[in-house]
Amino acid sequence: MRRDLARVPERVSHDHVSQRVKGLAVMLYLLGLSYGAVSLALEALGVFLSKSQVYDVVQAAAERVPGMRREAVFDALRTPALGSDVTCVRCHGQWLPLGLCVDDTHGLVLSVDALSGETATS
């Protein structure tokens, strides 16, 4: 029995990264993380995407979505009160210290930063 490998449905991709992971990478970049920080955040979730791969994914999304710019995400958002806190979450059996910056007026999380152990304790 011969299988025709040339016939693949058009919705099936040969990429090693799913569309959901790509979407998450673009979202994290638009929320203000650098390409390297997006790569580290995804790595903490068990997904390995280099910062050059993150760059490629963001550029591909920008080609498909006219006017997609990082500055436009928080353009209308101005907050009179900022708050920050440090917390730890368990990820893959290890504690990961995170720094959170929050809009205290609306409760919106503005940034999530992975911290080194030394930064978290000071």
PDB file of C-alpha atoms in Angstrom:
ATOM      1  CA  MET A   1       0.000   0.000   0.000  1.00  0.00           C
ATOM      2  CA  ARG A   2       1.574   3.293  -1.130  1.00  0.00           C
ATOM      3  CA  ARG A   3       0.729   6.501   0.698  1.00  0.00           C
ATOM      4  CA  ASP A   4       0.753   9.731  -1.215  1.00  0.00           C
ATOM      5  CA  LEU A   5       2.829  12.012   1.017  1.00  0.00           C
ATOM      6  CA  ALA A   6       2.583  14.930  -1.388  1.00  0.00           C
ATOM      7  CA  ARG A   7      -1.098  15.418  -0.549  1.00  0.00           C
ATOM      8  CA  VAL A   8      -1.278  17.299   2.720  1.00  0.00           C
ATOM      9  CA  PRO A   9      -4.361  19.316   3.666  1.00  0.00           C
ATOM     10  CA  GLU A  10      -3.673  23.036   3.397  1.00  0.00           C
ATOM     11  CA  ARG A  11      -4.472  23.666   7.069  1.00  0.00           C
ATOM     12  CA  VAL A  12      -1.623  21.335   8.123  1.00  0.00           C
ATOM     13  CA  SER A  13       1.701  23.104   8.563  1.00  0.00           C
ATOM     14  CA  HIS A  14       5.169  21.621   8.431  1.00  0.00           C
ATOM     15  CA  ASP A  15       6.371  24.148  11.025  1.00  0.00           C
ATOM     16  CA  HIS A  16       7.824  22.873  14.269  1.00  0.00           C
ATOM     17  CA  VAL A  17       5.962  25.601  16.178  1.00  0.00           C
ATOM     18  CA  SER A  18       2.178  25.730  16.487  1.00  0.00           C
ATOM     19  CA  GLN A  19       0.077  28.743  15.545  1.00  0.00           C
ATOM     20  CA  ARG A  20      -0.884  29.132  19.221  1.00  0.00           C
ATOM     21  CA  VAL A  21       2.754  29.425  20.275  1.00  0.00           C
ATOM     22  CA  LYS A  22       3.368  31.918  17.481  1.00  0.00           C
ATOM     23  CA  GLY A  23       0.338  33.924  18.584  1.00  0.00           C
ATOM     24  CA  LEU A  24       1.539  33.891  22.190  1.00  0.00           C
ATOM     25  CA  ALA A  25       4.975  35.089  21.081  1.00  0.00           C
ATOM     26  CA  VAL A  26       3.444  37.974  19.112  1.00  0.00           C
ATOM     27  CA  MET A  27       1.160  38.886  22.027  1.00  0.00           C
ATOM     28  CA  LEU A  28       4.033  38.942  24.523  1.00  0.00           C
ATOM     29  CA  TYR A  29       6.082  41.105  22.151  1.00  0.00           C
ATOM     30  CA  LEU A  30       3.177  43.534  21.673  1.00  0.00           C
ATOM     31  CA  LEU A  31       2.760  43.733  25.444  1.00  0.00           C
ATOM     32  CA  GLY A  32       6.283  45.129  25.650  1.00  0.00           C
ATOM     33  CA  LEU A  33       8.659  42.203  26.076  1.00  0.00           C
ATOM     34  CA  SER A  34      11.831  42.177  23.993  1.00  0.00           C
ATOM     35  CA  TYR A  35      12.494  39.331  21.554  1.00  0.00           C
ATOM     36  CA  GLY A  36      14.893  37.793  24.079  1.00  0.00           C
ATOM     37  CA  ALA A  37      12.413  38.184  26.948  1.00  0.00           C
ATOM     38  CA  VAL A  38       9.683  36.512  24.861  1.00  0.00           C
ATOM     39  CA  SER A  39      12.075  33.638  24.196  1.00  0.00           C
ATOM     40  CA  LEU A  40      12.808  33.295  27.937  1.00  0.00           C
ATOM     41  CA  ALA A  41       9.114  33.478  28.885  1.00  0.00           C
ATOM     42  CA  LEU A  42       8.256  30.747  26.398  1.00  0.00           C
ATOM     43  CA  GLU A  43      11.191  28.661  27.623  1.00  0.00           C
ATOM     44  CA  ALA A  44       9.800  28.908  31.167  1.00  0.00           C
ATOM     45  CA  LEU A  45       6.594  27.400  29.765  1.00  0.00           C
ATOM     46  CA  GLY A  46       8.540  24.559  28.134  1.00  0.00           C
ATOM     47  CA  VAL A  47       8.496  25.944  24.575  1.00  0.00           C
ATOM     48  CA  PHE A  48      11.852  26.612  22.954  1.00  0.00           C
ATOM     49  CA  LEU A  49      11.875  29.484  20.470  1.00  0.00           C
ATOM     50  CA  SER A  50      15.062  31.488  19.918  1.00  0.00           C
ATOM     51  CA  LYS A  51      14.893  35.265  19.851  1.00  0.00           C
ATOM     52  CA  SER A  52      15.596  35.247  16.104  1.00  0.00           C
ATOM     53  CA  GLN A  53      12.646  32.869  15.644  1.00  0.00           C
ATOM     54  CA  VAL A  54      10.507  35.223  17.753  1.00  0.00           C
ATOM     55  CA  TYR A  55      11.624  38.091  15.505  1.00  0.00           C
ATOM     56  CA  ASP A  56      10.644  36.116  12.394  1.00  0.00           C
ATOM     57  CA  VAL A  57       7.222  35.261  13.850  1.00  0.00           C
ATOM     58  CA  VAL A  58       6.539  38.898  14.796  1.00  0.00           C
ATOM     59  CA  GLN A  59       7.621  40.151  11.357  1.00  0.00           C
ATOM     60  CA  ALA A  60       5.421  37.562   9.616  1.00  0.00           C
ATOM     61  CA  ALA A  61       2.437  38.647  11.737  1.00  0.00           C
ATOM     62  CA  ALA A  62       3.153  42.312  10.965  1.00  0.00           C
ATOM     63  CA  GLU A  63       2.998  41.523   7.241  1.00  0.00           C
ATOM     64  CA  ARG A  64      -0.429  39.899   7.654  1.00  0.00           C
ATOM     65  CA  VAL A  65      -1.893  42.583   9.952  1.00  0.00           C
ATOM     66  CA  PRO A  66      -1.543  46.093   8.519  1.00  0.00           C
ATOM     67  CA  GLY A  67      -0.854  48.716  11.162  1.00  0.00           C
ATOM     68  CA  MET A  68       0.166  46.222  13.867  1.00  0.00           C
ATOM     69  CA  ARG A  69       2.498  48.242  16.059  1.00  0.00           C
ATOM     70  CA  ARG A  70       3.648  47.737  19.615  1.00  0.00           C
ATOM     71  CA  GLU A  71       3.042  51.407  20.477  1.00  0.00           C
ATOM     72  CA  ALA A  72      -0.657  51.140  19.557  1.00  0.00           C
ATOM     73  CA  VAL A  73      -1.407  48.490  22.197  1.00  0.00           C
ATOM     74  CA  PHE A  74      -1.231  50.844  25.193  1.00  0.00           C
ATOM     75  CA  ASP A  75      -1.688  54.063  23.223  1.00  0.00           C
ATOM     76  CA  ALA A  76      -4.934  55.127  24.932  1.00  0.00           C
ATOM     77  CA  LEU A  77      -4.015  53.667  28.325  1.00  0.00           C
ATOM     78  CA  ARG A  78      -2.713  56.149  30.852  1.00  0.00           C
ATOM     79  CA  THR A  79      -2.755  55.174  34.494  1.00  0.00           C
ATOM     80  CA  PRO A  80      -2.528  57.528  37.459  1.00  0.00           C
ATOM     81  CA  ALA A  81      -1.403  54.764  39.821  1.00  0.00           C
ATOM     82  CA  LEU A  82       1.226  52.090  39.295  1.00  0.00           C
ATOM     83  CA  GLY A  83       1.986  49.294  41.677  1.00  0.00           C
ATOM     84  CA  SER A  84       4.590  46.563  41.640  1.00  0.00           C
ATOM     85  CA  ASP A  85       5.091  43.347  43.513  1.00  0.00           C
ATOM     86  CA  VAL A  86       7.321  40.295  43.507  1.00  0.00           C
ATOM     87  CA  THR A  87       5.901  36.791  43.607  1.00  0.00           C
ATOM     88  CA  CYS A  88       7.059  33.266  42.845  1.00  0.00           C
ATOM     89  CA  VAL A  89       5.363  30.629  40.717  1.00  0.00           C
ATOM     90  CA  ARG A  90       6.204  26.962  40.429  1.00  0.00           C
ATOM     91  CA  CYS A  91       7.233  26.019  36.888  1.00  0.00           C
ATOM     92  CA  HIS A  92       8.568  22.559  35.954  1.00  0.00           C
ATOM     93  CA  GLY A  93       9.197  21.772  39.620  1.00  0.00           C
ATOM     94  CA  GLN A  94      11.259  24.903  40.317  1.00  0.00           C
ATOM     95  CA  TRP A  95      10.299  28.232  41.842  1.00  0.00           C
ATOM     96  CA  LEU A  96      10.503  31.138  39.388  1.00  0.00           C
ATOM     97  CA  PRO A  97      10.555  34.665  40.897  1.00  0.00           C
ATOM     98  CA  LEU A  98       8.453  37.155  38.911  1.00  0.00           C
ATOM     99  CA  GLY A  99       8.171  40.927  39.110  1.00  0.00           C
ATOM    100  CA  LEU A 100       4.721  42.333  38.308  1.00  0.00           C
ATOM    101  CA  CYS A 101       3.871  45.912  37.368  1.00  0.00           C
ATOM    102  CA  VAL A 102       0.157  46.633  37.790  1.00  0.00           C
ATOM    103  CA  ASP A 103      -2.248  49.460  36.992  1.00  0.00           C
ATOM    104  CA  ASP A 104      -3.678  49.879  40.496  1.00  0.00           C
ATOM    105  CA  THR A 105      -6.726  51.745  39.206  1.00  0.00           C
ATOM    106  CA  HIS A 106      -8.004  49.004  36.892  1.00  0.00           C
ATOM    107  CA  GLY A 107      -6.061  45.964  38.128  1.00  0.00           C
ATOM    108  CA  LEU A 108      -4.476  45.429  34.700  1.00  0.00           C
ATOM    109  CA  VAL A 109      -1.087  43.685  34.723  1.00  0.00           C
ATOM    110  CA  LEU A 110       1.234  45.845  32.616  1.00  0.00           C
ATOM    111  CA  SER A 111       4.380  43.724  32.720  1.00  0.00           C
ATOM    112  CA  VAL A 112       5.610  40.382  33.985  1.00  0.00           C
ATOM    113  CA  ASP A 113       9.381  40.055  34.370  1.00  0.00           C
ATOM    114  CA  ALA A 114      11.402  36.986  35.300  1.00  0.00           C
ATOM    115  CA  LEU A 115      13.816  37.934  38.082  1.00  0.00           C
ATOM    116  CA  SER A 116      17.039  36.408  39.228  1.00  0.00           C
ATOM    117  CA  GLY A 117      17.083  35.124  42.795  1.00  0.00           C
ATOM    118  CA  GLU A 118      19.281  38.027  43.906  1.00  0.00           C
ATOM    119  CA  THR A 119      16.891  40.626  42.439  1.00  0.00           C
ATOM    120  CA  ALA A 120      13.846  39.000  44.010  1.00  0.00           C
ATOM    121  CA  THR A 121      15.260  39.070  47.543  1.00  0.00           C
ATOM    122  CA  SER A 122      16.445  42.697  47.519  1.00  0.00           C
TER     123      SER A 122
END
